[in-house]
Amino acid sequence: MDSGANALIVVSNRGPVSFERDPSNGRLRAKRAAGGLVNTLGPGARRHGAIWLAASTGGTDKQPAPAAMLADEQVAFWPVTVKPDLYHAYYDVISNQTLWFCLHGLWDTPRRPRFDRHWWSAWSSYRKVNELFAREVDRAAPHGATVLVQDYQLALTPSIVARRRPDLRVSSFVHTPWCTPGELSSLPDEVASEVLAGLADGGPVGFHSPRWAAAFDDCVKAVLGTQATTYVAPAAVDVEGLRKVAASEECEAERVALDGAVAGRKLIVRVDRMELSKNILRGFWAYDELLETRPDLRGKVVFAALVYPSRVGLAEYQAYSQEVLSLAARINERWGTPEWTPVLLHPEDNYPRSIAALRSYDVLLVNPLRDGLNLVAKEGPSVNERDGALVLSRQAGAWLELGDSALGVNPFDVSQAAGALGRALDESPERRSADASRLRLAAGLRTPLDWFDDLLRAARGSGPGSGCAEGS
Ligand code: G6P
């Protein structure tokens, strides 16, 4: 076989594009996939001419799209076609309802998790899909290629690939937080072991924050009795790409529309997936408490929440989304006047509008319960034009890099968040400007290509580079 020493394979569940049906002609058309993972991986994958393996069914597109349609600008997209039933069990039941909940500490313990026969059958589908991805890597990878596997959906794939193809240089990266050994012990014993070994036996395992790498190390020690090789590489913002979107006509039109709705008031913004771990409800409760405790702010502030749909097939997400919508409506009923709508809720995926909101905020609220990194916390300061402040959860991976210039909050403490929003709105122009430039600087220190290079270095065995510390 030819040497593929420079060949690069990127493997993730979600690929760089998603598909929607064009209502005018019924054909599938490609659009930029939602979520931070694609923004993080995209620049490096393109620069290195990677082959990008991803599931060809998922998100809103329930139908596997023909391979010929799956062309991103500069990456060769290699679809891994998964039958819808198998995909549902692997993606919804195991990846999202089980692993995501466990890693983010989201269990509703009186009810879930519930490891019954239905669940065990889904677990065997998860294994099958991870096997399938490993088989496709085997087909796609020339001798000696580097393989970068992404995230908890594919936790078993790295070790299968490493076992099957010792010629490949494999590493994985987990974009989520990692939980403590105590939290992990809520999974069935053999599942916890398999997930940990699936990652740890497949080369170095990367995380956005040393906190999550240390938690993974602790779990490997506690459960497997071995030592993992971890590395830390915080993801970075594609500032150039963001500025292009910010300068686009669509974004400008959205900015003008938002400006019209805000009408000279102060603007609080959040941009998130409609996601339980993002803590959207407590963000609104904090805003409600702010309006209650600070009558001077009534009529003077607007909270724009751009929360685009995510994992819409899951009952937990549907219920959460309903709660978010009705809470926003209650706040508007309670405080709104004919001239003033306190909450502008946009539950659609409109990227130019999200960037317009990030350009315009006075305060950006990023209050996740727990987050691998939270790219929005870096994207906001990179495009904001108003010296806006950042209210940031201490449980976001980005806290380590940005905390010095942000207002920190315990994500469970609604009163503290209300106070932080109030203080952020009150800050003097001098303080705002100093904090905003420090945030901009911190958010722009690294590029997505730096991050990608860290992954390559880890996989190719020369250890992570500058700005990237080894976990163990
Ligand atoms: C975010 C997380 C990633 C995760 C992705 C999946 O970007 O940071 O860890 O892989 O969401 O989202 P999806 O919508 O594809 O389930």
PDB file of N, CA and C in Angstrom, residues 67-113:
ATOM      1  N   ALA A  67     -24.228  10.145  -1.870  1.00  0.00           N
ATOM      2  CA  ALA A  67     -22.856  10.589  -1.628  1.00  0.00           C
ATOM      3  C   ALA A  67     -22.471  11.769  -2.513  1.00  0.00           C
ATOM      4  N   ALA A  68     -22.944  11.785  -3.742  1.00  0.00           N
ATOM      5  CA  ALA A  68     -22.556  12.838  -4.677  1.00  0.00           C
ATOM      6  C   ALA A  68     -22.949  14.223  -4.185  1.00  0.00           C
ATOM      7  N   MET A  69     -23.961  14.279  -3.320  1.00  0.00           N
ATOM      8  CA  MET A  69     -24.424  15.588  -2.850  1.00  0.00           C
ATOM      9  C   MET A  69     -23.629  16.107  -1.670  1.00  0.00           C
ATOM     10  N   LEU A  70     -22.823  15.218  -1.103  1.00  0.00           N
ATOM     11  CA  LEU A  70     -22.224  15.558   0.169  1.00  0.00           C
ATOM     12  C   LEU A  70     -20.877  16.244  -0.002  1.00  0.00           C
ATOM     13  N   ALA A  71     -20.848  17.301  -0.780  1.00  0.00           N
ATOM     14  CA  ALA A  71     -19.569  17.970  -1.018  1.00  0.00           C
ATOM     15  C   ALA A  71     -19.497  19.294  -0.281  1.00  0.00           C
ATOM     16  N   ASP A  72     -18.586  19.398   0.668  1.00  0.00           N
ATOM     17  CA  ASP A  72     -18.274  20.682   1.293  1.00  0.00           C
ATOM     18  C   ASP A  72     -17.272  21.356   0.363  1.00  0.00           C
ATOM     19  N   GLU A  73     -16.895  22.633   0.670  1.00  0.00           N
ATOM     20  CA  GLU A  73     -16.001  23.320  -0.271  1.00  0.00           C
ATOM     21  C   GLU A  73     -14.702  22.563  -0.528  1.00  0.00           C
ATOM     22  N   GLN A  74     -13.942  22.301   0.547  1.00  0.00           N
ATOM     23  CA  GLN A  74     -12.606  21.748   0.287  1.00  0.00           C
ATOM     24  C   GLN A  74     -12.317  20.426   0.979  1.00  0.00           C
ATOM     25  N   VAL A  75     -13.273  19.849   1.655  1.00  0.00           N
ATOM     26  CA  VAL A  75     -12.992  18.547   2.249  1.00  0.00           C
ATOM     27  C   VAL A  75     -13.720  17.477   1.462  1.00  0.00           C
ATOM     28  N   ALA A  76     -13.105  16.315   1.432  1.00  0.00           N
ATOM     29  CA  ALA A  76     -13.773  15.188   0.795  1.00  0.00           C
ATOM     30  C   ALA A  76     -14.668  14.567   1.854  1.00  0.00           C
ATOM     31  N   PHE A  77     -15.947  14.657   1.652  1.00  0.00           N
ATOM     32  CA  PHE A  77     -16.877  14.167   2.656  1.00  0.00           C
ATOM     33  C   PHE A  77     -17.190  12.696   2.355  1.00  0.00           C
ATOM     34  N   TRP A  78     -16.948  11.856   3.317  1.00  0.00           N
ATOM     35  CA  TRP A  78     -17.131  10.408   3.152  1.00  0.00           C
ATOM     36  C   TRP A  78     -18.303   9.992   4.036  1.00  0.00           C
ATOM     37  N   PRO A  79     -19.470   9.804   3.447  1.00  0.00           N
ATOM     38  CA  PRO A  79     -20.630   9.514   4.287  1.00  0.00           C
ATOM     39  C   PRO A  79     -20.603   8.085   4.833  1.00  0.00           C
ATOM     40  N   VAL A  80     -20.892   7.963   6.093  1.00  0.00           N
ATOM     41  CA  VAL A  80     -21.065   6.639   6.695  1.00  0.00           C
ATOM     42  C   VAL A  80     -22.569   6.459   6.831  1.00  0.00           C
ATOM     43  N   THR A  81     -23.119   5.626   5.965  1.00  0.00           N
ATOM     44  CA  THR A  81     -24.572   5.523   5.931  1.00  0.00           C
ATOM     45  C   THR A  81     -25.071   4.581   7.023  1.00  0.00           C
ATOM     46  N   VAL A  82     -25.917   5.116   7.875  1.00  0.00           N
ATOM     47  CA  VAL A  82     -26.449   4.346   9.003  1.00  0.00           C
ATOM     48  C   VAL A  82     -27.965   4.286   8.837  1.00  0.00           C
ATOM     49  N   LYS A  83     -28.509   3.080   8.943  1.00  0.00           N
ATOM     50  CA  LYS A  83     -29.969   2.943   8.795  1.00  0.00           C
ATOM     51  C   LYS A  83     -30.680   3.726   9.895  1.00  0.00           C
ATOM     52  N   PRO A  84     -31.820   4.347   9.560  1.00  0.00           N
ATOM     53  CA  PRO A  84     -32.489   5.223  10.544  1.00  0.00           C
ATOM     54  C   PRO A  84     -32.742   4.597  11.915  1.00  0.00           C
ATOM     55  N   ASP A  85     -33.154   3.320  11.981  1.00  0.00           N
ATOM     56  CA  ASP A  85     -33.435   2.718  13.298  1.00  0.00           C
ATOM     57  C   ASP A  85     -32.175   2.587  14.137  1.00  0.00           C
ATOM     58  N   LEU A  86     -31.136   2.146  13.458  1.00  0.00           N
ATOM     59  CA  LEU A  86     -29.860   1.976  14.131  1.00  0.00           C
ATOM     60  C   LEU A  86     -29.357   3.340  14.602  1.00  0.00           C
ATOM     61  N   TYR A  87     -29.521   4.322  13.724  1.00  0.00           N
ATOM     62  CA  TYR A  87     -29.057   5.676  14.034  1.00  0.00           C
ATOM     63  C   TYR A  87     -29.790   6.228  15.255  1.00  0.00           C
ATOM     64  N   HIS A  88     -31.091   6.011  15.284  1.00  0.00           N
ATOM     65  CA  HIS A  88     -31.898   6.512  16.407  1.00  0.00           C
ATOM     66  C   HIS A  88     -31.372   5.943  17.734  1.00  0.00           C
ATOM     67  N   ALA A  89     -31.124   4.623  17.756  1.00  0.00           N
ATOM     68  CA  ALA A  89     -30.669   4.005  19.003  1.00  0.00           C
ATOM     69  C   ALA A  89     -29.289   4.521  19.399  1.00  0.00           C
ATOM     70  N   TYR A  90     -28.408   4.615  18.414  1.00  0.00           N
ATOM     71  CA  TYR A  90     -27.024   5.051  18.664  1.00  0.00           C
ATOM     72  C   TYR A  90     -26.955   6.536  19.060  1.00  0.00           C
ATOM     73  N   TYR A  91     -27.703   7.366  18.314  1.00  0.00           N
ATOM     74  CA  TYR A  91     -27.591   8.818  18.495  1.00  0.00           C
ATOM     75  C   TYR A  91     -28.497   9.314  19.621  1.00  0.00           C
ATOM     76  N   ASP A  92     -29.787   8.981  19.526  1.00  0.00           N
ATOM     77  CA  ASP A  92     -30.734   9.516  20.510  1.00  0.00           C
ATOM     78  C   ASP A  92     -30.586   8.831  21.872  1.00  0.00           C
ATOM     79  N   VAL A  93     -30.693   7.490  21.843  1.00  0.00           N
ATOM     80  CA  VAL A  93     -30.793   6.790  23.133  1.00  0.00           C
ATOM     81  C   VAL A  93     -29.440   6.755  23.861  1.00  0.00           C
ATOM     82  N   ILE A  94     -28.395   6.380  23.152  1.00  0.00           N
ATOM     83  CA  ILE A  94     -27.115   6.232  23.862  1.00  0.00           C
ATOM     84  C   ILE A  94     -26.325   7.545  23.887  1.00  0.00           C
ATOM     85  N   SER A  95     -26.044   8.112  22.701  1.00  0.00           N
ATOM     86  CA  SER A  95     -25.168   9.303  22.695  1.00  0.00           C
ATOM     87  C   SER A  95     -25.810  10.452  23.456  1.00  0.00           C
ATOM     88  N   ASN A  96     -27.062  10.750  23.130  1.00  0.00           N
ATOM     89  CA  ASN A  96     -27.663  11.972  23.678  1.00  0.00           C
ATOM     90  C   ASN A  96     -28.390  11.769  25.000  1.00  0.00           C
ATOM     91  N   GLN A  97     -29.169  10.674  25.099  1.00  0.00           N
ATOM     92  CA  GLN A  97     -29.941  10.522  26.346  1.00  0.00           C
ATOM     93  C   GLN A  97     -29.107   9.890  27.457  1.00  0.00           C
ATOM     94  N   THR A  98     -28.035   9.204  27.084  1.00  0.00           N
ATOM     95  CA  THR A  98     -27.256   8.541  28.132  1.00  0.00           C
ATOM     96  C   THR A  98     -25.901   9.227  28.341  1.00  0.00           C
ATOM     97  N   LEU A  99     -25.026   9.160  27.326  1.00  0.00           N
ATOM     98  CA  LEU A  99     -23.664   9.664  27.557  1.00  0.00           C
ATOM     99  C   LEU A  99     -23.665  11.175  27.799  1.00  0.00           C
ATOM    100  N   TRP A 100     -24.414  11.905  26.969  1.00  0.00           N
ATOM    101  CA  TRP A 100     -24.457  13.372  27.137  1.00  0.00           C
ATOM    102  C   TRP A 100     -24.967  13.736  28.534  1.00  0.00           C
ATOM    103  N   PHE A 101     -26.030  13.071  28.973  1.00  0.00           N
ATOM    104  CA  PHE A 101     -26.613  13.361  30.286  1.00  0.00           C
ATOM    105  C   PHE A 101     -25.621  13.036  31.403  1.00  0.00           C
ATOM    106  N   CYS A 102     -24.947  11.902  31.254  1.00  0.00           N
ATOM    107  CA  CYS A 102     -23.990  11.486  32.285  1.00  0.00           C
ATOM    108  C   CYS A 102     -22.838  12.492  32.367  1.00  0.00           C
ATOM    109  N   LEU A 103     -22.261  12.855  31.214  1.00  0.00           N
ATOM    110  CA  LEU A 103     -21.083  13.730  31.209  1.00  0.00           C
ATOM    111  C   LEU A 103     -21.413  15.152  31.677  1.00  0.00           C
ATOM    112  N   HIS A 104     -22.658  15.585  31.458  1.00  0.00           N
ATOM    113  CA  HIS A 104     -23.050  16.943  31.854  1.00  0.00           C
ATOM    114  C   HIS A 104     -23.783  16.989  33.193  1.00  0.00           C
ATOM    115  N   GLY A 105     -23.931  15.828  33.839  1.00  0.00           N
ATOM    116  CA  GLY A 105     -24.628  15.801  35.131  1.00  0.00           C
ATOM    117  C   GLY A 105     -26.094  16.201  35.010  1.00  0.00           C
ATOM    118  N   LEU A 106     -26.800  15.662  34.022  1.00  0.00           N
ATOM    119  CA  LEU A 106     -28.175  16.107  33.759  1.00  0.00           C
ATOM    120  C   LEU A 106     -29.253  15.129  34.205  1.00  0.00           C
ATOM    121  N   TRP A 107     -28.860  14.014  34.847  1.00  0.00           N
ATOM    122  CA  TRP A 107     -29.880  13.010  35.185  1.00  0.00           C
ATOM    123  C   TRP A 107     -31.004  13.594  36.039  1.00  0.00           C
ATOM    124  N   ASP A 108     -32.202  13.122  35.720  1.00  0.00           N
ATOM    125  CA  ASP A 108     -33.370  13.403  36.546  1.00  0.00           C
ATOM    126  C   ASP A 108     -33.554  12.104  37.352  1.00  0.00           C
ATOM    127  N   THR A 109     -32.760  11.935  38.427  1.00  0.00           N
ATOM    128  CA  THR A 109     -32.567  10.595  39.004  1.00  0.00           C
ATOM    129  C   THR A 109     -33.816   9.820  39.453  1.00  0.00           C
ATOM    130  N   PRO A 110     -34.891  10.469  39.886  1.00  0.00           N
ATOM    131  CA  PRO A 110     -36.058   9.631  40.211  1.00  0.00           C
ATOM    132  C   PRO A 110     -36.598   8.881  38.995  1.00  0.00           C
ATOM    133  N   ARG A 111     -36.291   9.363  37.796  1.00  0.00           N
ATOM    134  CA  ARG A 111     -36.816   8.716  36.583  1.00  0.00           C
ATOM    135  C   ARG A 111     -35.729   8.115  35.700  1.00  0.00           C
ATOM    136  N   ARG A 112     -34.638   8.812  35.537  1.00  0.00           N
ATOM    137  CA  ARG A 112     -33.607   8.369  34.606  1.00  0.00           C
ATOM    138  C   ARG A 112     -32.226   8.516  35.224  1.00  0.00           C
ATOM    139  N   PRO A 113     -31.283   7.684  34.826  1.00  0.00           N
ATOM    140  CA  PRO A 113     -31.331   6.708  33.743  1.00  0.00           C
ATOM    141  C   PRO A 113     -32.076   5.431  34.139  1.00  0.00           C
TER     142      PRO A 113
END
